[in-house]
XYZ file of C-alpha atoms in Angstrom:
764
model
C 93.041 125.202 84.309
C 96.963 125.972 85.712
C 99.314 127.566 83.765
C 100.484 123.548 83.323
C 98.433 121.499 81.166
C 98.051 118.612 83.543
C 96.526 116.890 86.282
C 97.458 114.870 89.076
C 101.418 113.596 89.876
C 103.149 112.264 92.960
C 100.495 113.370 96.232
C 98.876 115.686 94.017
C 97.191 112.246 92.022
C 96.180 111.109 95.659
C 94.291 114.435 96.128
C 92.821 114.000 92.619
C 91.499 110.590 93.574
C 90.060 112.170 97.005
C 88.022 114.994 95.461
C 86.628 112.470 93.020
C 85.568 110.089 96.086
C 83.764 113.096 97.491
C 82.133 113.445 93.802
C 84.230 116.255 92.412
C 84.631 116.941 89.171
C 88.116 116.985 88.459
C 88.888 113.480 88.124
C 85.683 112.696 85.721
C 87.036 115.990 83.525
C 90.379 114.793 83.856
C 89.380 111.195 82.371
C 87.610 113.133 79.603
C 90.524 115.488 78.894
C 92.978 113.475 79.247
C 95.568 112.992 75.955
C 98.391 110.976 78.153
C 97.930 108.873 81.003
C 101.014 107.674 83.247
C 101.164 106.257 86.839
C 104.389 108.152 88.461
C 106.538 105.827 90.859
C 104.707 102.737 89.434
C 108.123 100.555 90.337
C 107.503 101.791 93.722
C 104.812 100.667 96.478
C 101.615 101.697 96.019
C 101.481 104.371 98.793
C 104.136 106.572 96.943
C 102.695 106.091 93.683
C 100.649 109.368 91.650
C 98.543 108.945 88.617
C 99.230 111.966 86.118
C 97.415 112.840 83.047
C 98.343 115.225 80.578
C 95.415 117.501 79.269
C 93.718 118.962 75.970
C 93.654 122.310 77.782
C 90.686 123.232 75.346
C 88.934 119.923 75.832
C 89.088 120.439 79.834
C 87.665 123.752 79.896
C 84.847 122.611 77.693
C 84.113 119.737 79.759
C 83.832 121.610 83.271
C 81.473 124.096 81.848
C 79.511 121.758 80.271
C 78.956 119.445 83.343
C 78.683 122.789 85.661
C 75.794 124.049 83.071
C 73.823 121.289 83.462
C 73.692 120.846 87.359
C 70.428 121.701 88.606
C 69.645 125.018 90.865
C 73.385 126.309 89.952
C 73.367 129.586 88.867
C 76.579 131.075 87.048
C 76.911 134.788 87.153
C 80.057 135.907 85.192
C 81.569 138.906 86.680
C 84.671 140.095 88.636
C 84.574 140.520 92.244
C 86.105 143.936 93.736
C 85.120 143.987 97.281
C 83.008 142.551 99.994
C 79.947 143.566 101.544
C 80.201 142.963 105.593
C 78.361 143.378 108.553
C 78.570 143.698 111.923
C 77.547 140.306 113.884
C 73.855 140.809 114.034
C 73.869 144.349 112.413
C 73.827 146.419 109.430
C 76.021 145.693 106.093
C 78.816 147.930 104.704
C 81.208 147.739 102.224
C 84.714 147.529 103.624
C 86.151 150.869 103.276
C 88.351 151.735 106.372
C 86.174 154.442 107.446
C 83.440 151.823 107.770
C 85.676 149.171 109.190
C 86.458 151.754 111.798
C 82.854 152.008 112.405
C 82.358 148.390 113.062
C 82.275 147.224 116.515
C 83.745 143.352 117.795
C 80.641 142.845 119.606
C 79.794 139.198 119.398
C 76.471 137.506 118.290
C 75.386 135.515 121.466
C 73.495 132.838 119.134
C 76.092 130.151 119.284
C 74.144 126.880 119.581
C 74.990 123.968 117.725
C 74.293 120.144 117.992
C 77.099 118.987 120.166
C 80.678 117.596 120.388
C 83.695 118.508 117.740
C 80.673 120.749 116.077
C 79.791 122.863 118.876
C 83.435 123.598 119.926
C 84.337 124.361 116.340
C 81.419 127.098 115.845
C 81.970 128.193 119.236
C 85.240 129.670 117.664
C 83.428 130.323 114.191
C 81.365 132.816 116.366
C 84.194 134.755 118.228
C 84.630 136.839 114.638
C 83.106 140.251 114.860
C 82.319 140.213 111.206
C 80.514 138.728 109.016
C 79.891 138.392 105.339
C 76.849 139.761 103.695
C 77.678 139.409 99.903
C 79.994 141.210 97.149
C 80.558 143.958 94.700
C 81.141 143.557 91.149
C 83.239 145.720 88.938
C 79.943 146.517 87.593
C 78.536 147.994 90.603
C 76.024 145.288 91.160
C 75.681 144.185 94.578
C 75.029 140.316 95.352
C 73.922 139.280 98.301
C 74.697 135.949 99.983
C 75.347 134.240 103.616
C 78.643 132.790 102.770
C 81.526 133.914 100.109
C 84.207 131.220 99.282
C 87.420 133.458 97.544
C 89.682 131.620 95.286
C 91.866 134.377 93.724
C 94.857 132.451 92.561
C 98.000 134.518 91.813
C 95.953 137.392 91.097
C 95.845 138.914 94.634
C 97.897 142.088 94.138
C 99.601 140.138 91.277
C 102.687 141.560 89.351
C 103.754 139.598 86.494
C 107.805 140.205 85.918
C 109.099 139.373 81.942
C 112.436 140.011 82.711
C 112.948 143.657 83.738
C 109.370 144.460 82.852
C 106.630 144.505 85.107
C 102.982 145.398 85.314
C 100.102 144.257 87.548
C 98.387 141.080 86.286
C 97.914 137.331 87.570
C 99.386 135.733 84.663
C 100.133 136.765 80.942
C 97.222 135.983 78.419
C 97.361 132.802 76.311
C 95.989 134.890 73.265
C 99.353 135.423 71.533
C 100.437 131.914 71.528
C 96.679 130.187 70.494
C 97.025 132.924 67.511
C 100.352 131.670 66.337
C 100.295 128.245 66.824
C 96.398 126.923 67.428
C 93.101 126.413 65.586
C 90.384 128.895 65.756
C 88.442 127.233 68.096
C 91.527 127.354 70.460
C 91.782 131.238 69.709
C 88.335 131.952 70.766
C 88.414 130.302 73.919
C 91.610 132.081 74.676
C 89.754 135.481 73.544
C 87.385 134.756 76.731
C 89.786 133.874 79.179
C 92.006 136.764 78.189
C 89.038 139.256 79.132
C 88.130 137.494 82.288
C 91.734 137.582 83.491
C 92.372 141.604 82.816
C 89.101 142.159 84.894
C 90.437 139.670 87.594
C 93.202 141.318 87.728
C 91.946 144.980 88.651
C 89.356 143.289 91.070
C 91.970 141.473 92.611
C 93.847 144.487 93.785
C 91.161 145.809 95.487
C 90.296 142.981 97.152
C 93.678 142.737 98.863
C 93.166 146.034 100.093
C 89.983 145.022 101.795
C 91.721 141.791 103.324
C 94.513 144.440 104.877
C 91.995 146.694 106.166
C 89.929 144.008 108.003
C 93.091 143.069 109.475
C 94.287 139.986 108.001
C 98.287 138.977 108.181
C 99.415 139.096 104.489
C 102.527 138.178 102.910
C 103.777 137.769 99.771
C 105.004 134.892 97.285
C 106.093 133.916 93.974
C 105.854 131.404 91.314
C 106.457 131.190 87.299
C 106.063 129.488 84.363
C 108.262 128.668 81.356
C 108.332 129.960 77.410
C 105.807 128.899 75.455
C 107.291 126.833 72.390
C 105.861 126.461 68.671
C 106.150 122.517 68.593
C 106.777 122.159 64.724
C 110.042 124.194 65.571
C 111.157 121.669 68.031
C 113.710 118.530 66.635
C 112.115 115.640 68.576
C 114.495 113.140 66.764
C 117.063 114.308 69.442
C 114.418 113.956 72.217
C 113.387 111.036 74.209
C 109.950 110.201 73.929
C 107.996 109.584 76.853
C 104.519 107.194 76.047
C 101.564 106.846 77.883
C 100.790 103.865 79.934
C 99.097 101.134 77.809
C 96.601 100.627 79.383
C 95.745 103.581 80.803
C 94.461 104.213 84.180
C 91.574 106.665 84.742
C 91.502 109.285 87.726
C 87.862 108.538 88.576
C 86.710 105.752 90.719
C 83.818 105.619 88.441
C 85.531 104.655 85.539
C 87.955 102.422 87.661
C 84.912 100.156 88.087
C 84.916 99.418 84.399
C 87.869 97.025 83.708
C 86.943 98.103 79.566
C 87.408 101.865 80.285
C 89.444 103.859 77.540
C 89.934 107.575 77.162
C 87.930 109.017 74.710
C 90.336 111.584 73.754
C 93.505 110.733 71.227
C 96.782 109.746 73.052
C 99.924 111.411 72.430
C 103.670 111.161 73.151
C 105.150 113.944 75.881
C 109.235 114.436 75.130
C 112.179 114.651 77.269
C 115.679 116.666 76.825
C 117.631 118.063 79.169
C 119.685 121.452 80.225
C 123.629 121.162 79.327
C 126.660 122.746 80.919
C 126.153 125.815 78.076
C 122.618 125.856 79.898
C 124.196 126.741 83.111
C 126.853 129.012 81.909
C 124.423 131.225 79.997
C 122.161 131.471 83.242
C 125.172 132.157 85.418
C 126.272 134.814 82.739
C 123.224 136.595 82.948
C 122.486 136.718 86.697
C 125.784 137.563 87.604
C 125.530 140.674 85.468
C 122.313 141.529 87.046
C 119.704 140.947 84.218
C 116.468 139.592 84.691
C 113.780 140.189 86.880
C 113.978 142.439 90.284
C 111.141 141.791 92.506
C 109.453 143.441 95.481
C 112.418 142.951 97.529
C 114.527 144.725 95.194
C 116.502 141.480 94.409
C 116.749 138.783 91.530
C 115.547 135.541 91.782
C 119.184 134.283 91.853
C 119.889 136.516 94.763
C 116.788 134.974 96.420
C 115.020 137.831 96.223
C 111.450 135.976 96.243
C 109.798 132.988 97.723
C 109.191 130.868 95.330
C 108.247 126.743 95.408
C 110.724 125.123 96.787
C 109.421 121.837 94.668
C 109.303 123.506 91.400
C 111.959 126.124 91.462
C 113.132 128.528 88.950
C 115.883 127.651 86.700
C 118.085 130.550 88.285
C 117.484 129.009 91.589
C 117.986 125.686 90.352
C 121.663 125.985 89.016
C 122.227 128.537 92.438
C 120.924 125.264 94.218
C 122.537 122.691 92.336
C 125.376 123.729 90.146
C 126.880 121.187 87.931
C 123.719 119.638 87.566
C 121.816 118.653 84.372
C 118.079 118.939 84.583
C 114.933 117.607 82.938
C 113.101 119.571 80.269
C 109.614 117.930 79.451
C 108.148 119.019 76.384
C 104.084 118.664 77.008
C 101.458 119.331 74.188
C 98.984 121.830 75.377
C 96.317 120.167 73.257
C 95.182 118.038 70.138
C 94.157 121.572 68.072
C 97.205 123.626 69.021
C 101.158 123.286 68.556
C 101.732 125.099 71.564
C 104.557 123.180 73.585
C 104.663 123.586 77.325
C 108.382 123.163 78.048
C 108.124 121.574 81.881
C 111.458 122.667 83.638
C 112.654 125.665 82.637
C 111.058 128.553 84.382
C 112.434 131.913 84.203
C 112.223 135.384 84.826
C 114.953 136.243 82.392
C 115.159 138.912 79.697
C 113.186 137.573 76.415
C 116.468 137.692 74.366
C 118.280 135.728 77.100
C 115.681 133.084 77.094
C 116.127 132.561 73.042
C 119.867 132.109 73.724
C 119.076 129.762 76.222
C 116.728 127.554 73.923
C 119.613 127.426 71.840
C 121.728 125.455 74.251
C 119.109 122.869 74.922
C 119.057 119.845 72.923
C 115.973 119.712 70.220
C 115.168 123.708 71.045
C 117.989 125.366 69.062
C 115.923 126.382 66.393
C 112.604 126.602 68.585
C 110.227 129.550 68.205
C 109.306 131.129 71.806
C 105.955 131.783 71.051
C 105.428 133.476 75.061
C 108.223 134.406 77.226
C 108.682 132.603 80.813
C 107.754 135.220 83.185
C 107.624 135.246 86.951
C 104.226 135.977 89.532
C 104.207 137.857 92.675
C 101.479 137.864 94.749
C 99.497 138.518 98.173
C 98.627 135.469 100.241
C 96.896 135.312 103.509
C 98.485 133.321 106.439
C 96.242 130.348 106.768
C 96.290 130.267 110.222
C 93.868 133.087 110.365
C 91.143 130.352 109.116
C 89.496 127.425 110.821
C 89.734 123.771 109.762
C 86.555 124.605 107.458
C 88.528 127.199 105.995
C 86.510 130.029 106.929
C 88.194 132.871 108.163
C 88.434 133.781 111.657
C 87.736 137.485 111.334
C 84.683 137.070 109.348
C 82.193 134.803 109.335
C 80.784 133.413 106.670
C 84.139 134.061 104.603
C 85.875 131.078 103.261
C 89.126 130.723 101.425
C 90.538 128.202 99.401
C 93.887 127.368 96.744
C 96.602 129.941 96.217
C 95.461 132.714 98.411
C 96.115 130.321 101.458
C 99.740 130.128 100.430
C 99.546 126.696 98.473
C 100.752 125.796 95.380
C 99.214 123.431 92.569
C 95.574 122.943 90.765
C 95.274 120.056 92.661
C 95.851 121.656 96.265
C 93.440 124.203 95.235
C 90.671 121.743 94.295
C 91.085 120.078 97.224
C 90.418 123.048 99.395
C 87.779 124.591 97.056
C 85.697 121.575 97.801
C 86.092 121.356 101.812
C 85.363 125.218 101.373
C 82.320 125.108 99.118
C 80.714 122.441 100.937
C 81.179 124.004 104.585
C 80.130 127.461 102.411
C 76.939 125.638 101.662
C 76.284 123.732 104.940
C 77.918 125.098 107.919
C 75.836 124.016 110.419
C 77.174 120.284 109.310
C 80.802 120.889 108.053
C 82.902 118.576 106.894
C 86.436 118.356 108.622
C 88.981 115.723 107.697
C 91.684 114.492 110.057
C 95.383 113.863 109.212
C 94.295 110.170 109.400
C 91.247 110.748 107.031
C 93.223 111.828 104.003
C 95.977 113.999 102.219
C 93.036 116.826 102.285
C 93.320 116.524 105.889
C 96.688 116.496 106.260
C 96.842 119.783 103.521
C 94.122 121.886 105.897
C 96.043 120.405 109.036
C 99.411 121.871 107.904
C 97.593 125.127 106.712
C 95.809 126.275 109.627
C 98.001 124.348 112.192
C 101.214 125.301 111.343
C 100.803 128.099 108.582
C 103.370 128.374 105.732
C 106.206 130.954 104.435
C 106.851 129.291 101.237
C 104.154 127.996 98.350
C 102.871 124.912 100.011
C 103.096 121.695 97.462
C 101.620 118.466 98.771
C 104.366 115.802 99.671
C 103.544 111.748 100.866
C 106.057 112.589 103.362
C 104.138 114.990 105.458
C 101.334 112.466 105.619
C 102.398 110.105 108.677
C 99.410 107.449 107.540
C 100.728 107.473 104.000
C 100.491 103.588 104.186
C 96.881 103.714 104.548
C 96.263 107.131 102.207
C 97.146 105.619 99.103
C 95.157 106.951 95.751
C 93.672 103.649 94.997
C 91.724 103.633 98.643
C 90.460 107.030 98.498
C 86.959 106.018 98.014
C 86.788 103.806 100.903
C 88.425 106.544 103.047
C 86.071 109.255 101.764
C 82.964 108.132 99.955
C 80.723 107.172 103.049
C 81.600 110.652 104.472
C 80.341 112.415 101.437
C 77.473 110.229 101.398
C 76.475 111.253 104.805
C 76.741 114.998 103.934
C 74.360 114.612 100.926
C 77.755 115.698 98.666
C 77.460 112.218 96.705
C 75.031 111.596 93.671
C 73.257 107.972 92.955
C 75.722 107.128 90.232
C 79.078 107.295 92.289
C 76.927 105.666 95.306
C 76.271 102.733 93.349
C 79.676 102.398 91.885
C 81.134 102.712 95.508
C 78.747 100.138 96.777
C 79.938 97.617 94.165
C 83.663 98.222 94.293
C 83.684 97.872 97.872
C 81.957 94.848 98.196
C 84.381 93.447 95.445
C 86.864 94.404 97.806
C 85.897 93.183 100.848
C 84.880 89.699 99.018
C 88.597 89.367 97.522
C 90.040 90.142 100.727
C 88.067 87.357 102.272
C 88.944 85.076 99.708
C 92.738 86.058 100.317
C 92.103 85.031 103.933
C 90.308 81.872 103.510
C 93.038 80.145 101.340
C 95.391 78.705 104.057
C 98.551 76.436 103.622
C 100.915 75.263 106.209
C 104.217 76.688 106.009
C 105.824 73.534 104.879
C 103.377 73.475 101.767
C 104.165 77.080 100.736
C 107.723 76.475 101.000
C 107.319 73.164 98.633
C 106.295 75.639 96.086
C 109.302 77.926 96.475
C 107.835 80.638 98.738
C 110.245 82.261 101.371
C 108.490 81.269 104.513
C 109.760 79.765 107.768
C 109.295 76.200 107.957
C 107.769 76.310 111.481
C 104.700 74.417 110.965
C 102.369 77.719 110.870
C 99.496 78.110 108.818
C 99.530 81.054 106.732
C 96.803 82.574 104.588
C 97.215 83.824 101.137
C 96.664 87.341 102.283
C 99.676 86.991 104.978
C 101.897 85.625 102.006
C 101.388 88.806 100.115
C 103.497 90.507 102.761
C 106.377 88.082 102.190
C 109.315 89.467 100.015
C 109.341 88.180 96.471
C 105.854 86.664 96.889
C 103.163 87.322 94.007
C 99.582 86.649 93.338
C 100.468 84.552 90.718
C 103.127 82.154 92.688
C 100.625 81.944 95.767
C 97.397 81.040 93.833
C 99.562 78.830 92.095
C 100.821 77.091 95.209
C 97.086 76.899 96.715
C 95.860 75.502 93.708
C 98.702 72.494 93.120
C 97.535 71.888 96.978
C 94.047 71.855 96.291
C 92.758 73.452 98.926
C 89.237 74.953 99.036
C 88.795 78.244 97.025
C 92.027 77.931 95.354
C 90.986 77.702 91.759
C 88.596 80.999 92.567
C 91.579 82.465 93.317
C 93.458 81.445 90.220
C 91.017 83.045 87.942
C 92.194 86.369 89.818
C 95.623 85.763 88.289
C 95.029 87.268 84.786
C 93.690 90.128 86.606
C 97.139 91.070 88.197
C 98.928 91.978 85.177
C 100.011 95.631 85.791
C 99.820 95.060 89.688
C 102.814 95.665 91.604
C 103.491 95.700 95.001
C 106.763 97.528 94.286
C 109.909 95.511 94.463
C 107.975 92.417 94.952
C 106.436 91.988 91.385
C 102.973 90.260 90.480
C 104.866 88.595 87.444
C 107.656 86.642 88.484
C 108.386 84.695 85.384
C 108.601 81.079 86.996
C 105.446 81.844 88.910
C 103.426 83.579 86.548
C 104.108 80.440 83.938
C 103.126 78.016 86.611
C 100.108 80.063 87.271
C 99.032 80.209 83.900
C 99.426 76.753 83.421
C 96.861 75.723 86.198
C 94.530 78.416 84.458
C 94.885 76.833 80.837
C 94.363 73.287 82.580
C 91.334 74.581 84.303
C 90.021 76.044 81.198
C 90.726 72.778 79.098
C 87.786 71.254 81.999
C 85.447 74.318 80.535
C 85.112 75.886 83.976
C 86.778 78.956 83.058
C 88.064 81.232 80.011
C 91.559 82.920 80.107
C 94.418 83.524 77.314
C 96.918 80.959 78.697
C 100.452 82.452 78.806
C 102.107 79.011 79.448
C 104.513 77.041 76.802
C 102.390 74.647 74.863
C 103.263 71.074 75.878
C 101.693 71.326 79.085
C 98.519 69.212 78.895
C 95.645 69.221 80.767
C 96.052 67.598 84.065
C 92.812 65.667 85.227
C 93.302 65.941 88.975
C 92.956 69.644 88.733
C 90.149 69.515 86.189
C 88.286 67.354 88.955
C 89.370 69.985 91.824
C 87.658 72.497 89.815
C 84.193 70.948 88.981
C 82.867 72.277 92.113
C 83.690 75.946 91.569
C 82.460 75.969 88.081
C 81.279 78.866 86.068
C 82.751 81.945 83.394
C 84.343 84.756 85.580
C 82.714 87.739 84.940
C 83.953 90.830 86.359
C 81.386 93.259 88.456
C 79.030 89.977 88.956
C 78.193 89.987 92.441
C 80.447 88.256 95.380
C 79.046 84.768 96.158
C 78.084 84.211 92.465
C 79.821 81.339 91.170
C 80.993 83.476 88.188
C 82.270 86.327 90.588
C 85.358 88.446 89.536
C 86.280 91.823 90.570
C 87.361 94.587 88.727
C 91.124 94.793 88.291
C 90.884 97.936 90.402
C 89.224 96.380 93.418
C 91.806 93.460 93.324
C 94.614 95.616 93.135
C 92.996 97.217 96.460
C 92.343 93.931 98.236
C 95.888 92.753 97.476
C 97.530 96.277 98.822
C 95.432 96.202 102.024
C 96.592 92.893 102.544
C 100.387 93.793 102.063
C 100.335 96.543 104.094
C 98.401 94.966 107.104
C 101.785 94.562 109.478
C 103.097 97.741 108.147
C 100.095 99.837 109.187
C 100.700 98.315 112.674
C 104.146 99.862 112.639
C 102.768 103.006 111.191
C 100.315 103.517 113.744
C 102.640 102.574 116.847
C 105.038 105.317 115.381
C 102.515 108.050 115.509
C 101.356 106.868 118.688
C 105.388 106.914 119.845
C 105.703 110.381 118.477
C 102.747 111.781 120.351
C 103.379 110.010 123.793
C 107.064 111.716 123.821
C 106.257 115.551 122.511
C 107.721 116.653 126.175
C 111.032 114.803 124.668
C 113.923 117.702 125.129
C 116.161 117.798 122.124
C 119.833 118.582 122.953
C 120.726 122.452 121.891
C 123.727 121.324 120.607
C 122.537 118.342 118.114
C 124.096 117.928 114.701
C 121.173 117.663 112.493
C 123.510 117.288 109.715
C 124.345 113.760 110.455
C 120.814 112.821 110.101
C 119.285 111.189 107.166
C 116.399 113.634 106.536
C 115.452 115.735 103.593
C 117.234 119.094 103.177
C 114.407 120.962 103.892
C 113.771 119.047 107.178
C 117.320 119.802 107.859
C 117.214 123.443 106.915
C 113.966 124.265 109.178
C 115.219 122.172 112.004
C 118.788 123.930 111.913
C 117.255 127.125 111.480
C 114.767 127.278 114.325
C 116.788 124.602 116.879
C 113.684 123.548 118.574
C 114.088 122.594 122.283
C 111.651 119.663 122.583
C 109.924 117.388 120.231
C 106.677 119.355 120.708
C 108.206 122.751 119.386
C 109.603 120.467 116.442
C 106.118 119.602 115.579
C 104.833 123.018 114.943
C 107.513 123.837 112.592
C 105.869 124.513 109.703
C 107.152 121.971 106.673
C 108.905 119.802 108.813
C 107.360 116.299 107.951
C 106.555 113.602 110.522
C 109.255 111.006 108.745
C 111.876 113.706 110.053
C 110.061 114.259 113.274
C 110.051 110.487 113.716
C 113.817 110.065 113.137
C 114.503 113.246 115.542
C 113.136 111.459 118.138
C 114.764 107.947 117.053
C 117.771 109.427 117.090
C 117.563 111.532 120.589
C 116.362 108.442 122.353
C 119.635 106.581 121.297
C 121.893 109.304 121.952
C 120.499 109.684 125.694
C 121.125 106.299 127.103
C 124.870 106.465 125.423
C 124.894 110.430 127.288
C 123.982 108.814 130.449
C 126.234 106.021 130.280
C 129.295 108.617 129.639
C 128.165 110.508 132.391
C 128.138 107.501 134.761
C 131.570 106.395 133.509
C 132.944 110.036 134.122
C 131.486 110.120 137.711
C 132.604 106.471 138.621
C 136.528 107.696 137.384
C 136.195 110.779 139.431
C 135.274 108.751 142.436
C 138.453 106.261 142.191
C 140.884 109.043 141.413
C 142.691 110.014 144.773
C 142.019 113.562 146.287
C 145.432 115.747 145.601
C 144.427 117.719 148.789
C 144.547 114.704 150.820
C 148.137 113.895 152.937
C 149.571 110.679 152.112
C 149.387 108.387 154.972
C 152.521 106.000 155.549
C 151.676 102.699 157.396
C 154.294 100.605 158.878
C 157.230 100.729 161.372
C 160.601 102.447 161.563
């Protein structure tokens, strides 16, 4: 897995759920190997939350290899690919030496007949490639014939690692040193196998980079980095802040979300947090001012801006240069249960090893920490992703697909999303999986890369998605699993789980839509609603500020409307489900709702753990009202059964769907407005510093100064949110300018012309 032993995060967690919805392995294996689960941004709206889990590196590797080894018809061949076997379309094959490349003609294969519509247009473009792949050459000299190849080189494509002033060709530093110093025997054995593969991969990837250059691909150079590895036995955790996982933990895989009783199989452990200090910043500044540290291919250091590194995961040198005077988080993350190796997330750098030791002494808790492996930076080649089709097949070589960091992205989750799409389309090129920006973050990712390209490591962000209220982590299955089923990607187990969950979501939404009260009735129970006589459903009430399912269900039950008591059964599932600022668990509403459930339980109709105060006796009127809704609730039973109760995850998705209904309509209108006003001209003197957008958006727009909204949309890295702000600002500014111009014209008309002679009227 990646250098950081974790899966998910903000926006990245949504990608993991989307991979899982298409029956990819990442989410399922993360649930098996996770040693801490947290929902990031839990206090904010559901659309911007991000499931994240800390991994046991060895467990993750074991489970991935075990599952892959059991897949029917999958043959795994261990070897390093050093070259591609290419051939002219319809001609003989050849390895890709420069002399052979010159002999290859660009004559096109005339056979380009496909089904119809988008597929025909897409494959017509695909057939314009003058070359096609015919196989790969291994370091052993073996030639493996095939019709499709997916290249996922990570940071190994002409990779060079920098440990201070020392540099050498590689994609990453071997993990064997840290494993031997602070890990068990099984971890050491796994590290030995990985290290051998890394050495072979580094040699092979350099030759592959030459191949890409010879074929004519546009190549760029990017940089990433990693922090030092520390011996956890030498860290003083007493001065650090403990970061426990969520209880109960929320899994990644929808198959596990279908089980309310799910618990992670691996032991759960805490992470810890500390921070940099002014002494840390002073020491980094002293080292960089003296010119110590790595010098990249540009001849400059990181502090001098000598490399293009991830904007949202910068090195420590860059953090202090861009944000002077700030203290930065350092998260102490365990690499596994059988090792004492700690990953100090947040202090990636390329300083000299002895300077790194001094740096650690300035951070609380790390003063005596033993550094097992120093931090280092990696420079590597990438292919301009505008060389790709939306299927991730290259435009220059048919049958050749690229995925991951070779396309300019950063992150394990972005790589997994691309790998799944590239693998699917490589296996079935005549029936491709192409996702739109409205389908998922995967569609946004591919569209950004293929359409705009990238000049810096691309990280998925929720701000990049104009439909982000729809593209939530909780509904990835509803958006994508049907597409996977149609293509044969989804297995029987997931298909069954998907259908059960969707039935639960639909039935819950129908129940929320069916429970209706007048505005005066809702208001009688303290809900914020205009008393205009209009009837509103429970689903509509979920869009109101401060409304909660507990409060809404209690009000409906007290009014005795049909379906109200069935709705009240859902309240005990609602704990931990939040709409952000509008929490499910307002104290008074929670007590009232549980009192309703307690009284219903006294009538032997449902079973629930009452949380209301003692002394609230059973209410005969309530018991009589629920007599027609008898049955013990049972999660997972079929909708329509008397005992039906949805799973907690299905309830959450249904509630979020209801909550976002009006906002989704507004979002669609905003997107339509952007598309309608593409030709809008942008004033050349526009001051972007006054616009409330991200620093990245402001920087890119100020640098390019687009002449129109259409041109602004083509700038790599500019988000839809920024484009909408720009559109609204220009539209507001235009009437003011027109009014000012009219006022100037009016003043010019009433002022006397100095060239006109004075006329005197009157007698003498």
